[in-house]
């Protein structure tokens, strides 16, 4: 799982996602926050969505 941080003024936007087949980035969720640490619930959401995506694609990457 990867996290991308984008800052716009005083706001920090974060996107979680993963690489699919080594060349496609699948973004699972995005959120805003001020602290450094990524909330565990956001990581769980991202992991669940990754599992769902891969099962629908028939992959177990």
Coordinates of C-alpha atoms in Angstrom, one line a residue:
X1 CA 0.0 0.0 0.0
X2 CA 1.3 3.5 -0.9
X3 CA 0.4 6.9 0.4
X4 CA 0.6 10.1 -1.6
X5 CA 0.5 13.4 0.2
X6 CA -0.5 16.6 -1.5
X7 CA -0.3 20.0 0.2
X8 CA -2.5 22.9 -0.9
X9 CA -2.1 25.9 1.4
X10 CA -2.6 24.6 5.0
X11 CA -4.5 21.5 3.9
X12 CA -2.8 18.1 3.4
X13 CA -4.7 15.6 1.2
X14 CA -3.7 12.0 1.3
X15 CA -4.4 9.2 -1.2
X16 CA -3.9 5.5 -0.5
X17 CA -3.4 3.0 -3.3
X18 CA -1.4 0.2 -4.7
X19 CA 0.3 -0.9 -7.9
X20 CA -1.6 -3.3 -10.1
X21 CA 0.4 -5.5 -12.5
X22 CA 3.4 -3.3 -12.0
X23 CA 2.2 -0.4 -14.2
X24 CA -1.3 0.8 -13.1
X25 CA -1.9 2.7 -9.8
X26 CA -5.2 1.9 -8.2
X27 CA -6.3 4.5 -5.7
X28 CA -8.5 3.1 -2.9
X29 CA -9.4 6.1 -0.8
X30 CA -8.5 9.7 0.0
X31 CA -8.8 11.9 3.1
X32 CA -7.5 15.1 4.7
X33 CA -5.7 15.3 8.0
X34 CA -3.2 17.5 9.9
X35 CA -1.2 14.9 11.8
X36 CA 1.7 12.8 10.5
X37 CA 0.3 9.3 11.3
X38 CA -2.1 7.7 8.9
X39 CA -5.3 6.6 10.8
X40 CA -5.5 2.8 11.1
X41 CA -9.2 2.8 9.9
X42 CA -8.1 4.4 6.6
X43 CA -5.5 1.7 6.1
X44 CA -8.1 -1.0 6.8
X45 CA -10.4 0.6 4.3
X46 CA -7.7 0.7 1.7
X47 CA -6.7 -3.0 2.3
X48 CA -10.4 -4.1 2.1
X49 CA -10.8 -2.3 -1.2
X50 CA -7.6 -3.8 -2.6
X51 CA -8.8 -7.3 -1.6
X52 CA -12.2 -6.6 -3.2
X53 CA -10.6 -5.2 -6.4
X54 CA -8.3 -8.1 -6.8
X55 CA -11.0 -10.7 -6.2
X56 CA -13.2 -9.1 -8.8
X57 CA -10.3 -9.1 -11.3
X58 CA -9.6 -12.8 -10.5
X59 CA -6.0 -11.9 -9.3
X60 CA -4.3 -12.8 -6.1
X61 CA -1.3 -10.5 -6.8

